[in-house]
Short mmCIF file of C-alpha atoms in Angstrom, two decimals:
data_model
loop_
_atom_site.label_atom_id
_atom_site.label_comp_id
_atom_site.label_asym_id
_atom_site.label_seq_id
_atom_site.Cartn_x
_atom_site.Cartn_y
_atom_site.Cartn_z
CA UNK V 133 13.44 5.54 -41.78
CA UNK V 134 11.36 8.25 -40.82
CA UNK V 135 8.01 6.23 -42.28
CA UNK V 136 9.43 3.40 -39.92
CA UNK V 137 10.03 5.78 -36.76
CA UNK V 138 6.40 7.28 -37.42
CA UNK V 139 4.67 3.31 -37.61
CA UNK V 140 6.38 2.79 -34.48
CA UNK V 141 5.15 5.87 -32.54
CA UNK V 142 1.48 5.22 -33.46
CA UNK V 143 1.91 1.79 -32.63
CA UNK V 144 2.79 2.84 -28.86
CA UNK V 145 0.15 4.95 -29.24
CA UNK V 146 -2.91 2.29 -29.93
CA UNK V 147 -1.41 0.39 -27.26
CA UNK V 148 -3.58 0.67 -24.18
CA UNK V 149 -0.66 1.26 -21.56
CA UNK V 150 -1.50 2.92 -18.68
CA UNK V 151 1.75 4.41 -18.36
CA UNK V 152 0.80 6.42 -21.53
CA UNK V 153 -2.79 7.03 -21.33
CA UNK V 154 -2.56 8.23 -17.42
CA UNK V 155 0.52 9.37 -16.24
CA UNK V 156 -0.08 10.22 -12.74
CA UNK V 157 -2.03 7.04 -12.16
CA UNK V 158 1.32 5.08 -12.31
CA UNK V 159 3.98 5.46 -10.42
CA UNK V 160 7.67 4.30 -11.73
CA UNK V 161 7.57 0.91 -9.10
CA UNK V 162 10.37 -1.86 -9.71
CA UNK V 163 9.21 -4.04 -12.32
CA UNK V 164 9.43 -7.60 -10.18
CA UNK V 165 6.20 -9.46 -10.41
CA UNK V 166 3.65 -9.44 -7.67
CA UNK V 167 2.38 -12.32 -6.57
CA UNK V 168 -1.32 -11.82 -6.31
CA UNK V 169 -3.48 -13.74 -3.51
CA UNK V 170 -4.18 -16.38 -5.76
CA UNK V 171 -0.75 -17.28 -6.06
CA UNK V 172 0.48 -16.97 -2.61
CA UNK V 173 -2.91 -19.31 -1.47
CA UNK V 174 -2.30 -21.87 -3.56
CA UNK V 175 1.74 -21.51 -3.23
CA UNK V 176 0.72 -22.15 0.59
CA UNK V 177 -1.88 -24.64 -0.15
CA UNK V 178 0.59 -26.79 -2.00
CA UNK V 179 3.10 -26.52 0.79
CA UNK V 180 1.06 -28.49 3.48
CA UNK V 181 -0.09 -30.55 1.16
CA UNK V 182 2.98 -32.59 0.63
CA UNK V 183 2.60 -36.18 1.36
CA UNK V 184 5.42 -36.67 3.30
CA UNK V 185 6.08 -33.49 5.18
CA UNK V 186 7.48 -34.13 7.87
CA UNK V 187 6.87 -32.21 11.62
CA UNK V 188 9.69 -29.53 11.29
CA UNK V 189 7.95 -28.42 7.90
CA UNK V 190 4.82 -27.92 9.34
CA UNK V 191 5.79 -26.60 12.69
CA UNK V 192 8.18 -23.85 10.13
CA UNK V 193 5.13 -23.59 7.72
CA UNK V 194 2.45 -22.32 10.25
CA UNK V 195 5.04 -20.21 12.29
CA UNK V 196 5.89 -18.56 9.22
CA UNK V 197 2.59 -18.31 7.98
CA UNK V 198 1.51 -16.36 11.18
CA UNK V 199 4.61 -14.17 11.19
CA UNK V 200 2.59 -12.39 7.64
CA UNK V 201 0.26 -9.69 8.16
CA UNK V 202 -3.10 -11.80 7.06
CA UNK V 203 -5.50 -14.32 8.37
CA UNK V 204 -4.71 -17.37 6.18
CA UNK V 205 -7.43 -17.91 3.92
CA UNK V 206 -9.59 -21.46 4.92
CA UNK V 207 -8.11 -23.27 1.86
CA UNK V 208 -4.70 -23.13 3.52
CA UNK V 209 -5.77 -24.21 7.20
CA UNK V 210 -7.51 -26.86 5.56
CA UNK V 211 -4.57 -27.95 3.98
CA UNK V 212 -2.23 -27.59 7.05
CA UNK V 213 -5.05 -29.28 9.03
CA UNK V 214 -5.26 -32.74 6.97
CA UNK V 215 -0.94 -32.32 7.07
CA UNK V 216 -1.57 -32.95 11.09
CA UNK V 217 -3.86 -35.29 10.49
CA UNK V 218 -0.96 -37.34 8.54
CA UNK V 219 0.99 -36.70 10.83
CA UNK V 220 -1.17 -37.46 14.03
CA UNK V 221 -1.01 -33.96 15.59
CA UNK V 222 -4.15 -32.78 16.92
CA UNK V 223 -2.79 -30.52 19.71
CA UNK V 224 -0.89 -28.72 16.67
CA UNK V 225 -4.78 -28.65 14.66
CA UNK V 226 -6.51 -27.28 17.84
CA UNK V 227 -3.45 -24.78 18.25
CA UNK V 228 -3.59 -23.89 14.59
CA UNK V 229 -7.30 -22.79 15.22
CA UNK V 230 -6.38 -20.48 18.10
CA UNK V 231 -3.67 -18.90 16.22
CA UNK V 232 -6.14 -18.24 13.94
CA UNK V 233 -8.82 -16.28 16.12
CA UNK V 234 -5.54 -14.21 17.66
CA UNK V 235 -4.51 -13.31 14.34
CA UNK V 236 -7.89 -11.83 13.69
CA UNK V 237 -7.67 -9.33 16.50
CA UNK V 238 -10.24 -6.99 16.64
CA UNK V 239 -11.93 -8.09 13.53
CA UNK V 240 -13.74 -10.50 16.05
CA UNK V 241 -16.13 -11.50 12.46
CA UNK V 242 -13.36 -13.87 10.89
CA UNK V 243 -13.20 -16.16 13.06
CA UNK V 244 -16.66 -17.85 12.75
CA UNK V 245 -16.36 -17.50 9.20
CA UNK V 246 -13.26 -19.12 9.28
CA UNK V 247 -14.64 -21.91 11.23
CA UNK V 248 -17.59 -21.73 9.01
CA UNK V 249 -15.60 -22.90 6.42
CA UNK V 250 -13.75 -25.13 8.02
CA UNK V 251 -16.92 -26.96 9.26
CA UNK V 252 -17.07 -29.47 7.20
CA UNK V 253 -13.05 -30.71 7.37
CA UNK V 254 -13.25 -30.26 10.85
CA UNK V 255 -16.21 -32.97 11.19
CA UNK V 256 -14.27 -35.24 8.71
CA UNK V 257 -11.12 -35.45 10.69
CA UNK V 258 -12.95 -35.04 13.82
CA UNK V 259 -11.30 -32.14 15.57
CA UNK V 260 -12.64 -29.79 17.96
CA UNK V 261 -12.38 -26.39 17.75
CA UNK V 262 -11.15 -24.96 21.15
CA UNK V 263 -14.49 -23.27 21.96
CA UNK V 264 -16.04 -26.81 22.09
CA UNK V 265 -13.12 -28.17 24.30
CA UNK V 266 -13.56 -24.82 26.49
CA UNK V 267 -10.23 -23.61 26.42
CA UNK V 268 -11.13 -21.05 24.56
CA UNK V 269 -11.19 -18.68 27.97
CA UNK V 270 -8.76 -19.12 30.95
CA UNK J 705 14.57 -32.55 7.06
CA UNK J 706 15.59 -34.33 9.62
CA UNK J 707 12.58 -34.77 12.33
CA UNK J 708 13.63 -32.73 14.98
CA UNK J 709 10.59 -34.27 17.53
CA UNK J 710 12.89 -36.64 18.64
CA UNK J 711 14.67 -36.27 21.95
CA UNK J 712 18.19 -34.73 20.83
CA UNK J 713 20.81 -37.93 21.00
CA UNK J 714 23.99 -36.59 19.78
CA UNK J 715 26.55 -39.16 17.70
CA UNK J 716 29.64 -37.82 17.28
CA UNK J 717 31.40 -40.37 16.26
CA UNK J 718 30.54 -43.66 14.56
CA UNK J 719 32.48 -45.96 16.95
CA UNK J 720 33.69 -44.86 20.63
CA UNK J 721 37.53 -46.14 19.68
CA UNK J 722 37.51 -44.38 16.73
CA UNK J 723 38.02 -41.06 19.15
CA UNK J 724 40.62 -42.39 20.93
CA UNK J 725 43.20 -44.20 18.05
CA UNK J 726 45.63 -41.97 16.33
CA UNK J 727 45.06 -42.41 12.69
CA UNK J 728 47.02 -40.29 10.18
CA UNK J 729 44.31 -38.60 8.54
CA UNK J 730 43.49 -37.28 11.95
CA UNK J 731 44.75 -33.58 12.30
CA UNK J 732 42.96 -33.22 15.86
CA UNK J 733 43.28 -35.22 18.98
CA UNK J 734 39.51 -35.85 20.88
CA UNK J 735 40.07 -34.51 24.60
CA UNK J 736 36.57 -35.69 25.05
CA UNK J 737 33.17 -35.01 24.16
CA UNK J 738 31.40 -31.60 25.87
CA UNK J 739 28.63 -31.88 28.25
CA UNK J 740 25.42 -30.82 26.02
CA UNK J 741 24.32 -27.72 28.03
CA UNK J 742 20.42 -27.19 28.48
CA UNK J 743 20.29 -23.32 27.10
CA UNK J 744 21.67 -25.28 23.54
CA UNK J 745 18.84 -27.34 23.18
CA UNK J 746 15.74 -26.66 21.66
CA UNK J 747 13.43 -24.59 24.24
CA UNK J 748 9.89 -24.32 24.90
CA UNK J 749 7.94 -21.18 24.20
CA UNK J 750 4.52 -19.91 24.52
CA UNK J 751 4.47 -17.26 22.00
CA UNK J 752 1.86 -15.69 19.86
CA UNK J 753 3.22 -15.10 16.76
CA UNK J 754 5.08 -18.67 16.72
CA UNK J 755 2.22 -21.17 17.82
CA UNK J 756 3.79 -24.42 17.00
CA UNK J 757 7.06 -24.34 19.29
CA UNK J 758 10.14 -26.57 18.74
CA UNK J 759 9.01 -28.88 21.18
CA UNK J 760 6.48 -30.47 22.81
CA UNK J 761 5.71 -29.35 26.29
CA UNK J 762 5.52 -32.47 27.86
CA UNK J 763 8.92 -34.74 27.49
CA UNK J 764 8.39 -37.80 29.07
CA UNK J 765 5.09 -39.33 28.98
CA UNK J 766 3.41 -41.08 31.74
CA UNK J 767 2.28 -44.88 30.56
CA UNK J 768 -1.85 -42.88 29.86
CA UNK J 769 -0.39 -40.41 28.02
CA UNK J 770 1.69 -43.09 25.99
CA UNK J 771 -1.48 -44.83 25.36
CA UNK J 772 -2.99 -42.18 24.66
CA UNK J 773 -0.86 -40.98 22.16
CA UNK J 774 -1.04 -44.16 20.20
CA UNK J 775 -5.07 -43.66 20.58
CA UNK J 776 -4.36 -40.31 18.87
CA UNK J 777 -3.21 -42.15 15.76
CA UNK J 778 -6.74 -43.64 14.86
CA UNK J 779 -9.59 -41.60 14.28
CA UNK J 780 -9.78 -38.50 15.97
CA UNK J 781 -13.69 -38.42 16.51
CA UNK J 782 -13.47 -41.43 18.57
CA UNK J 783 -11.89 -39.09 21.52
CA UNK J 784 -13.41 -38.07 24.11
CA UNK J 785 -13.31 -34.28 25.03
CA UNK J 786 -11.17 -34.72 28.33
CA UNK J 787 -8.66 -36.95 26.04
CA UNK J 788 -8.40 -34.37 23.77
CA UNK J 789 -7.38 -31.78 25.96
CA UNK J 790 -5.13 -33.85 27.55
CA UNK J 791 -3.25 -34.40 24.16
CA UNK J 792 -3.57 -30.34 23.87
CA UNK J 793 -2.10 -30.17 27.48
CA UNK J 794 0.96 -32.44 26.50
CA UNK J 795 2.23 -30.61 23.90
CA UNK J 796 1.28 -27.25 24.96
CA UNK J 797 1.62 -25.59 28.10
CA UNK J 798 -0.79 -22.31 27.73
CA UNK J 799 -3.50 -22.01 26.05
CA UNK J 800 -3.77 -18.93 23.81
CA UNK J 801 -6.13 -17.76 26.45
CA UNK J 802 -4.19 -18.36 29.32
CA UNK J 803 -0.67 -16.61 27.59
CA UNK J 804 -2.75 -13.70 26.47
CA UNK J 805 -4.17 -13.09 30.24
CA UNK J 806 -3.34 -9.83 31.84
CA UNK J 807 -0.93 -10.49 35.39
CA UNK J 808 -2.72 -7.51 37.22
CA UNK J 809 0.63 -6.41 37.68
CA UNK J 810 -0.21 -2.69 36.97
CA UNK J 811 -2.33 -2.64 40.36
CA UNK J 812 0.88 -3.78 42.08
CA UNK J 813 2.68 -0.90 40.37
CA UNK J 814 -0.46 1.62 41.18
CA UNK J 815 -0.36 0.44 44.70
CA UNK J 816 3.30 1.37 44.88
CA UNK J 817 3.21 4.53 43.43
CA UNK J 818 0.75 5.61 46.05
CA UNK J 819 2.96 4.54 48.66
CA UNK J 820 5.83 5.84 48.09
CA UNK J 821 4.13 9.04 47.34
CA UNK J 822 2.70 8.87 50.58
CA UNK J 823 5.70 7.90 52.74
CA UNK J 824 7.35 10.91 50.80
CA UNK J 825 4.51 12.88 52.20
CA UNK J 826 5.17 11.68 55.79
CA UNK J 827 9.04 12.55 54.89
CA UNK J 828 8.28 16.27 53.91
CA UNK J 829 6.01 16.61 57.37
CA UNK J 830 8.90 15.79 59.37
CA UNK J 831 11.41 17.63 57.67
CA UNK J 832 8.85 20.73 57.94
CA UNK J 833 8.84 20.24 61.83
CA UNK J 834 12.55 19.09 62.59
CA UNK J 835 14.59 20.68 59.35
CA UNK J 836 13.03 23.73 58.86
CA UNK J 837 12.95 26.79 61.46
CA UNK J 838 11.20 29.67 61.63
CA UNK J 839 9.86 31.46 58.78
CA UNK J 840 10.87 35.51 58.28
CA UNK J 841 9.21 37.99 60.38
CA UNK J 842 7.95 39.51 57.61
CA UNK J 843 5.08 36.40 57.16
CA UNK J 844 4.05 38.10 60.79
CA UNK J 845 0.09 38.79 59.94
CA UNK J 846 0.75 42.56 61.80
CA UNK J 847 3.57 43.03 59.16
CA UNK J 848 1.86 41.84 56.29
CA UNK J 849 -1.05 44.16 56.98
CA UNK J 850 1.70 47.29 57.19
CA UNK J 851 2.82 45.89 53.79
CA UNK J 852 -0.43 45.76 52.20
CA UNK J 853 -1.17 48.93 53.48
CA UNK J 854 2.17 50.34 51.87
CA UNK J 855 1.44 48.95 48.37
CA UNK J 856 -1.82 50.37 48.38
CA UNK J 857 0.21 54.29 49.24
CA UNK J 858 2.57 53.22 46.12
CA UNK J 859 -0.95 52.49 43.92
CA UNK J 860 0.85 48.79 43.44
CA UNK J 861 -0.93 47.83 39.61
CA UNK J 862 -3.55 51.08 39.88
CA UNK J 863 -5.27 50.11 36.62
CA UNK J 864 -6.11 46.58 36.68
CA UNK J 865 -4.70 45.04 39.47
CA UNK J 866 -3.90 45.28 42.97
CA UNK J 867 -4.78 48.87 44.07
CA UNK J 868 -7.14 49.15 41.12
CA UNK J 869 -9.31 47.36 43.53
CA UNK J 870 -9.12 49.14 46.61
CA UNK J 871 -11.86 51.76 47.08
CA UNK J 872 -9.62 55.26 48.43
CA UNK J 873 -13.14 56.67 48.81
CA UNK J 874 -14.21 54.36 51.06
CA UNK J 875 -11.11 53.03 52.14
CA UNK J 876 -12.02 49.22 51.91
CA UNK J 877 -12.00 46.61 49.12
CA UNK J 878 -14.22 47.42 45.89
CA UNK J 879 -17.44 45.07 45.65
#
């Protein structure tokens, strides 16, 4: 009915879709869902944080995780830090650390913030970060 | 997932006669089982973008490192520095420090370049001397003076060029 086909148009109308309102602003994407950083952190997060991973999961995990394009947020080293703590790896927590200073690069300001936050698991489990062991430099 | 820390032990079969007696159900006789080749095992890297390699560096521990490593399972603030690095050193080889160092193999490659240039150098000298003969007559400073002297008659370039600056008046080279 035409009533019907005109209730429907200004309904689409009120709607606040971008895709209306502002053409040009959106471009015809695919429609899969983006995970947003949230997700992927906490995804991550929850992934060393298994109780009974074992050394092949966590060796896969953090290889993986450096293979992405980003400097893992200090949630997720925290995470895969305690998982070598359960698992009685601290070569593979001091390693983790310098992975993390070469994935900065030249953004030579993450780091320390990194550690920053880290600070206070690193005192609780007791590692050292590799500055303080000196093999930080050749 | 299996652990793969472990020292690969391979168990093909669960009893050593079970290879060798024919059963029915078996379609395949065992010739034997193949020597495990090194290159098929898991290997040792130092890599940047995989930190955590497949294995740890160091295989068979000496009886401090053993001891060591059971240390390693109590608290970790109770080790020294030195013990700590020593537990870095026996899984790792590098450091990220130490993989990431230049070889100063470009002043190797420098050093060669200039060589070679050089002996090349030494190679075109001789050649000059022992190859080579005379050059033409015509490079005879006597000649060349008759053939500047000849362009100059032809007005060689008159306007901008070559006779454009020779001074007829004068007969000499313009200022």
């Amino acid at each position: 009915m035409i009533s019907a086909a005109v209730m429907r148009g200004i309904g689409t109308l009120t709607r606040t879709r971008a895709a209306f309102t502002a053409p040009l602003a959106v471009r015809c994407y695919s429609h899969a869902k983006v995970e947003t950083d949230e997700e992927f952190d906490s995804r991550w997060v929850t992934y060393f944080s298994k109780p009974d991973l074992d050394t092949w999961e966590l060796r896969k995990g953090m290889n993986t995780l450096i293979g992405y394009d980003l400097v893992p947020e200090p949630k997720i080293l925290d995470s895969a830090l305690r998982a070598c703590r359960r698992l009685n790896d601290l070569a593979s927590a001091i390693r983790i650390l310098e992975a993390v200073k070469d994935k900065s690069g030249p953004h030579k300001e993450i780091y320390p913030y990194v550690i920053q936050e880290l600070r206070p698991t690193l005192q609780e489990l007791g590692i050292s970060t590799p500055e303080e062991l000196g093999i930080h430099k050749v | 997932f299996v652990s793969h820390n472990a020292l690969p032990t391979y168990f093909l079969f669960a009893s050593f006669t079970d290879c060798f007696s024919p059963s029915s159900k078996r379609q395949t006789e065992v010739r034997g089982v193949a020597k495990v080749e090194d290159y098929t095992l898991p290997a040792y890297f130092d890599r940047r973008e995989s930190p955590l390699p497949d294995i740890k560096f160091v295989q068979q521990l000496s009886p401090d490192q053993k001891s060591l490593k059971e240390k390693e399972k109590g608290s970790w603030a109770a080790l020294s520095k030195e013990e700590k690095i020593a537990l870095y050193r026996i899984s790792f080889k590098e450091s990220f420090a130490e993989m990431d160092k230049g070889t100063g193999e470009w002043k190797s490659v420098v050093a060669g370049i200039f060589f070679f240039i050089g002996f090349t150098g030494l190679v075109v000298l001789w050649q000059r001397n022992y190859v080579y003969g005379d050059v033409p007559h015509t490079f005879d400073p006597e000649y060349k003076q008759k053939e500047v002297q000849r362009m100059l008659d032809m007005r060689i370039n008159p306007v901008e060029g070559f006779s454009a600056k020779w001074d007829y008046e004068n007969n000499a080279w313009k200022k």
